[in-house]
PDB file of C-alpha atoms in Angstrom:
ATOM      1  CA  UNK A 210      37.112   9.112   0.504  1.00 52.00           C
ATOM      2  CA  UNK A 211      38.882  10.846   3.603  1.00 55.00           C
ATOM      3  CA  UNK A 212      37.285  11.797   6.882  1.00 59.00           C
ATOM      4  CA  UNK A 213      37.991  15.681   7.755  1.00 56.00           C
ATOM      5  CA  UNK A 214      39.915  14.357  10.664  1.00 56.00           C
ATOM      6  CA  UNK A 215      42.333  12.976   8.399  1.00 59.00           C
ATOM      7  CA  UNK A 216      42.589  16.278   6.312  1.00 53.00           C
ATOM      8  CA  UNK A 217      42.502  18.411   9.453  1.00 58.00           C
ATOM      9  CA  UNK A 218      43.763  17.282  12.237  1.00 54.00           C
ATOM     10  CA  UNK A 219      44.621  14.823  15.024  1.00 50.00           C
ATOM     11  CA  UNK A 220      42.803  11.731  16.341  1.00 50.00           C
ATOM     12  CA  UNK A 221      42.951  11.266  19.738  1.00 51.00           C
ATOM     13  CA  UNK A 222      44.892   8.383  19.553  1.00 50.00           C
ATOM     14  CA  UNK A 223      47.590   9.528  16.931  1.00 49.00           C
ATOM     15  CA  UNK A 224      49.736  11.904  19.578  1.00 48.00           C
ATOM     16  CA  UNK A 225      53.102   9.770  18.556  1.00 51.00           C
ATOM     17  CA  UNK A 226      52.468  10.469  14.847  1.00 49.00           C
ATOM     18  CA  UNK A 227      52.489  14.140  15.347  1.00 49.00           C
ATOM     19  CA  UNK A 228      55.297  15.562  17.290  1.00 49.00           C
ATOM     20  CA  UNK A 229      54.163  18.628  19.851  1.00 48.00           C
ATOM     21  CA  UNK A 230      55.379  21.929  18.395  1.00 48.00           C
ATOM     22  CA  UNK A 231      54.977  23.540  21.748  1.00 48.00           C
ATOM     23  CA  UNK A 232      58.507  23.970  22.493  1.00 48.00           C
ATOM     24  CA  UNK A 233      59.423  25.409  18.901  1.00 47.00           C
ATOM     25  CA  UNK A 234      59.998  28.824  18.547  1.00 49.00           C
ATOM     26  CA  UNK A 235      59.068  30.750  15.046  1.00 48.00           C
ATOM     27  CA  UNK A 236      59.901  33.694  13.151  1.00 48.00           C
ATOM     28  CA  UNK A 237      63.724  33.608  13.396  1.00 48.00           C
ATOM     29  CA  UNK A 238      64.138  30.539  11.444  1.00 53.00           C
ATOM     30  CA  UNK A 239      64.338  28.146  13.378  1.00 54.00           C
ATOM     31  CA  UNK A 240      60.898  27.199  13.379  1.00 53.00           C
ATOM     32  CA  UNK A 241      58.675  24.837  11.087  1.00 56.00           C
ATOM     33  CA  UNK A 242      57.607  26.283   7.880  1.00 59.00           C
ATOM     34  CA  UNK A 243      54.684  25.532   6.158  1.00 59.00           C
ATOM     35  CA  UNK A 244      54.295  23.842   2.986  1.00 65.00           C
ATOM     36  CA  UNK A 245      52.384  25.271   0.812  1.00 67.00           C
ATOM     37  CA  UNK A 246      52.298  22.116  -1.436  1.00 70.00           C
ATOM     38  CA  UNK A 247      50.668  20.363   2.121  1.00 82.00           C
ATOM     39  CA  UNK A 248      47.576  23.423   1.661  1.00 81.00           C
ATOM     40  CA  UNK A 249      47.078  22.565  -2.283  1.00 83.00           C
ATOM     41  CA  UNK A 250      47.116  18.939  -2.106  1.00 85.00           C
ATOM     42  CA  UNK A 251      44.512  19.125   1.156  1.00 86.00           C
ATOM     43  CA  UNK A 252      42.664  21.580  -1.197  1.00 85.00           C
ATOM     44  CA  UNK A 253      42.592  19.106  -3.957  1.00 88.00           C
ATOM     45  CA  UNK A 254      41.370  16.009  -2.504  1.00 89.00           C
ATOM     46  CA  UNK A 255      39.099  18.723  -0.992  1.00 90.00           C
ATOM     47  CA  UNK A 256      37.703  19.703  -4.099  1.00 90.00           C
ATOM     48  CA  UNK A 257      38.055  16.095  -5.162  1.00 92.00           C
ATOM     49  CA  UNK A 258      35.400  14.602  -2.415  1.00 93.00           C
ATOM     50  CA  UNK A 259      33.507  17.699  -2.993  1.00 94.00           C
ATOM     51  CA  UNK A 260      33.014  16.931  -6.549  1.00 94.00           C
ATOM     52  CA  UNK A 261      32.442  12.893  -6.100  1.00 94.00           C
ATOM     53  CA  UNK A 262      29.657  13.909  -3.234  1.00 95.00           C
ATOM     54  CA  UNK A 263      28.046  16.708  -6.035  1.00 95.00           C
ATOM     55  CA  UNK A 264      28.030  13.688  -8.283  1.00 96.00           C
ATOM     56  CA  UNK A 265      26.472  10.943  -6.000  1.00 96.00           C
ATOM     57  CA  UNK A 266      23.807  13.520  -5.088  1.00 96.00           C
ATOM     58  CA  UNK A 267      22.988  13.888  -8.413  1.00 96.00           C
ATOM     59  CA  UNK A 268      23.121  10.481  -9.147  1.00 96.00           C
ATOM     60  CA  UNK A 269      20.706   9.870  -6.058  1.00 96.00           C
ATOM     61  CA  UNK A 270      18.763  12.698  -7.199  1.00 96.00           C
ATOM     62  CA  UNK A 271      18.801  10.747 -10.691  1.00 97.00           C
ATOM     63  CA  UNK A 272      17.554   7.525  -9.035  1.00 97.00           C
ATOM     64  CA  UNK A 273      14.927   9.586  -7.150  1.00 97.00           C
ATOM     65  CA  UNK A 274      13.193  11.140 -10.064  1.00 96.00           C
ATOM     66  CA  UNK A 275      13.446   7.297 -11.374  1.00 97.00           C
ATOM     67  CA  UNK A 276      11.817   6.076  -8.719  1.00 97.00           C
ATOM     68  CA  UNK A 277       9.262   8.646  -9.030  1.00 96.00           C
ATOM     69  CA  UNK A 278       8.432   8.033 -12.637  1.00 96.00           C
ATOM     70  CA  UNK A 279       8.528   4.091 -12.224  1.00 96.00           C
ATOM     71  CA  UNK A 280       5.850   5.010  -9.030  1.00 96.00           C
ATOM     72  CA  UNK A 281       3.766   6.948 -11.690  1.00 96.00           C
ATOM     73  CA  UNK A 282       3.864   3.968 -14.198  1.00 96.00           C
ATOM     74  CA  UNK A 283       3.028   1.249 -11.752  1.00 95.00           C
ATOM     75  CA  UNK A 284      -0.298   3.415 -10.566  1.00 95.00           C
ATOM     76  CA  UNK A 285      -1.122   4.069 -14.145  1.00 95.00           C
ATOM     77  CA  UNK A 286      -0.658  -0.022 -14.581  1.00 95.00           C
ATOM     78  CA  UNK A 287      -2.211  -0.881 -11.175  1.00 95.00           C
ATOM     79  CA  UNK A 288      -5.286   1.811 -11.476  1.00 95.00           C
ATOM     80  CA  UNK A 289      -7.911  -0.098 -14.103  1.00 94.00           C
ATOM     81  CA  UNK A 290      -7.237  -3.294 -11.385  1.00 94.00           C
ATOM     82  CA  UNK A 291      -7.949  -1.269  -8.719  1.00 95.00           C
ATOM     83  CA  UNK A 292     -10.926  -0.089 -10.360  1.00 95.00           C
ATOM     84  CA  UNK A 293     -12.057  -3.728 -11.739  1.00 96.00           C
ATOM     85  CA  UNK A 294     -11.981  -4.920  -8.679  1.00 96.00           C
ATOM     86  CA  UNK A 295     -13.830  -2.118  -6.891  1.00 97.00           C
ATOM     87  CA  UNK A 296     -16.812  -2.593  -9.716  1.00 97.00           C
ATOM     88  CA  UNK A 297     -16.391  -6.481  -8.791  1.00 97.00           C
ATOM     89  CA  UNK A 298     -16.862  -6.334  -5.042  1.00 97.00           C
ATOM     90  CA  UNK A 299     -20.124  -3.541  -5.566  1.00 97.00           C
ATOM     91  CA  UNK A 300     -21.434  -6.573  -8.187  1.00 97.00           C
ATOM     92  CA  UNK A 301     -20.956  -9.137  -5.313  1.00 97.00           C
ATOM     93  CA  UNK A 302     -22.798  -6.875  -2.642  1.00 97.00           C
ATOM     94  CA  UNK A 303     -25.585  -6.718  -5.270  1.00 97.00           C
ATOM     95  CA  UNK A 304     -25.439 -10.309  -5.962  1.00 98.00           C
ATOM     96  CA  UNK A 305     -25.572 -11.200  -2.139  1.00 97.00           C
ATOM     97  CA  UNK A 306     -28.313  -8.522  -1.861  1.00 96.00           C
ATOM     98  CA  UNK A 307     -30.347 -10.187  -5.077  1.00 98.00           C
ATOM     99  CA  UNK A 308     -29.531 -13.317  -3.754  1.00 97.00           C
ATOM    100  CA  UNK A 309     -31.392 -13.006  -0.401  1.00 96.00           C
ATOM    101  CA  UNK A 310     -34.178 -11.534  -2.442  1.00 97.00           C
ATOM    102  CA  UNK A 311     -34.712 -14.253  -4.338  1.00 97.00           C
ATOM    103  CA  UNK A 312     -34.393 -16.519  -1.354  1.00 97.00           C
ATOM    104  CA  UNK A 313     -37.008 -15.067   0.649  1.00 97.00           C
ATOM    105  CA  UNK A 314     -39.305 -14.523  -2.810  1.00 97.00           C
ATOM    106  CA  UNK A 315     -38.758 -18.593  -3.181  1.00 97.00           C
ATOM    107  CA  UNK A 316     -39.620 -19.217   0.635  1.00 97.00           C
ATOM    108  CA  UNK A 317     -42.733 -16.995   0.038  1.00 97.00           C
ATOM    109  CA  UNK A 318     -43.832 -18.850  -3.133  1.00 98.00           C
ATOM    110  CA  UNK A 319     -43.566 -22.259  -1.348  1.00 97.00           C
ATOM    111  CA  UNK A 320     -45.847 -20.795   1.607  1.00 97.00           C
ATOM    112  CA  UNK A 321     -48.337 -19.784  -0.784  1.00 97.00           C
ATOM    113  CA  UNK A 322     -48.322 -22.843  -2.657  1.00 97.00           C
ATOM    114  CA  UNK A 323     -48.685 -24.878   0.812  1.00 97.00           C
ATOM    115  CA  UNK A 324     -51.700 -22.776   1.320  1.00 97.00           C
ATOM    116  CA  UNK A 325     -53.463 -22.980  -1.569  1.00 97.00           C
ATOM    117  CA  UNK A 326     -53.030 -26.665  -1.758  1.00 97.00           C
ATOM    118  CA  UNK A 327     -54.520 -26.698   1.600  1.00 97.00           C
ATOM    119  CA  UNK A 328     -57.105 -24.569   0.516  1.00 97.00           C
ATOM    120  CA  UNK A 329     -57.926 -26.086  -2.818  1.00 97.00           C
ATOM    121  CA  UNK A 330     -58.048 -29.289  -0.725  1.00 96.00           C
ATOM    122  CA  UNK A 331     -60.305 -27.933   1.785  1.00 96.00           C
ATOM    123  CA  UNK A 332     -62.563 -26.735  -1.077  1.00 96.00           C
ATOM    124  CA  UNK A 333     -62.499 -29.830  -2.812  1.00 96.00           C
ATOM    125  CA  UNK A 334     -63.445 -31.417   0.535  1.00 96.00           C
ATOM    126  CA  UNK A 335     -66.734 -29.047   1.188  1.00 96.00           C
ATOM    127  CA  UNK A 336     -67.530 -29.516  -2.178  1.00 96.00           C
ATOM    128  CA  UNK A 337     -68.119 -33.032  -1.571  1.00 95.00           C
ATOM    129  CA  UNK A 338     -70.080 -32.625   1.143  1.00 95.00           C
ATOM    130  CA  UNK A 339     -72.124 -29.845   0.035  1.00 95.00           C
ATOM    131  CA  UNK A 340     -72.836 -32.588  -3.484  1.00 94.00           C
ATOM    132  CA  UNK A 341     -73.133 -35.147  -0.643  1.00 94.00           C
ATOM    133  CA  UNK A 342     -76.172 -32.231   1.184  1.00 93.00           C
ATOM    134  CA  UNK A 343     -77.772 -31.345  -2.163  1.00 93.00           C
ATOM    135  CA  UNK A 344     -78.277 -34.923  -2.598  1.00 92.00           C
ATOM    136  CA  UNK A 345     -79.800 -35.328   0.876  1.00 90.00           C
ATOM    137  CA  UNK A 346     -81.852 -32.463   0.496  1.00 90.00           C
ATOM    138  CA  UNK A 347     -83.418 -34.021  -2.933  1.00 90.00           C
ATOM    139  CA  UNK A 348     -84.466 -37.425  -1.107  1.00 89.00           C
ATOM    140  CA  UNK A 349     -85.952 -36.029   1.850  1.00 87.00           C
ATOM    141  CA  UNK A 350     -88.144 -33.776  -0.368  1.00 78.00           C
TER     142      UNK A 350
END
């Protein structure tokens, strides 16, 4: 594809490729004349980059919408994940939650077995003795 300064005009650099015309006079002659066929073809490749540049936009306009729909179909795809593993990391919280329930219901059974054993053993104890009184209690009468 051509750059407008191509189609146009000079570069700075390219003064020896195109003579100055200042010294030319016109209109008797003896001047340059323009070509017509130079305006046309400059018009065509014109019209010919014009129409390449309609077609890559719509091309990119193409891939766009493409893009777009493939965006669509990966969310649909990715969505039930995303929801699985939202569901997944609630059930965790609620198993770490349970979990320290059941800790500190454990750790409160095994106090209140300690105790009773102590008491049952402290019972057992002052049931002895109070057997070991009664008996007492029946000889001295």
């Amino acid at each position: 594809m051509a750059k407008f300064s191509d189609l146009f005009g000079r570069k700075g650099g390219d003064a020896e490729k195109y003579p100055s015309r200042l010294g030319v006079t016109r209109g008797n002659g003896n001047g340059d004349h323009i070509n017509i066929e130079n305006f046309s073809d400059v018009g065509s490749r014109m019209g010919e980059e014009n129409e390449v540049l309609r077609n890559l936009l719509t091309d990119t306009g193409r891939k766009i919408g493409e893009l777009d729909e493939l965006k669509d179909a990966f969310d649909k795809i990715v969505a039930p994940f995303n929801s699985t593993l939202r569901a997944l990391e609630q059930e965790k919280s609620q198993t770490l939650g349970l979990t320290g329930m059941l800790e500190e219901s454990r750790s409160a059974y095994e106090t209140l077995r300690t105790e009773f054993y102590q008491i049952e053993h402290k019972a057992t104890s002052l049931e002895a003795e109070s057997e070991k009184l009664r008996e007492d209690l029946e000889l001295s009468r």
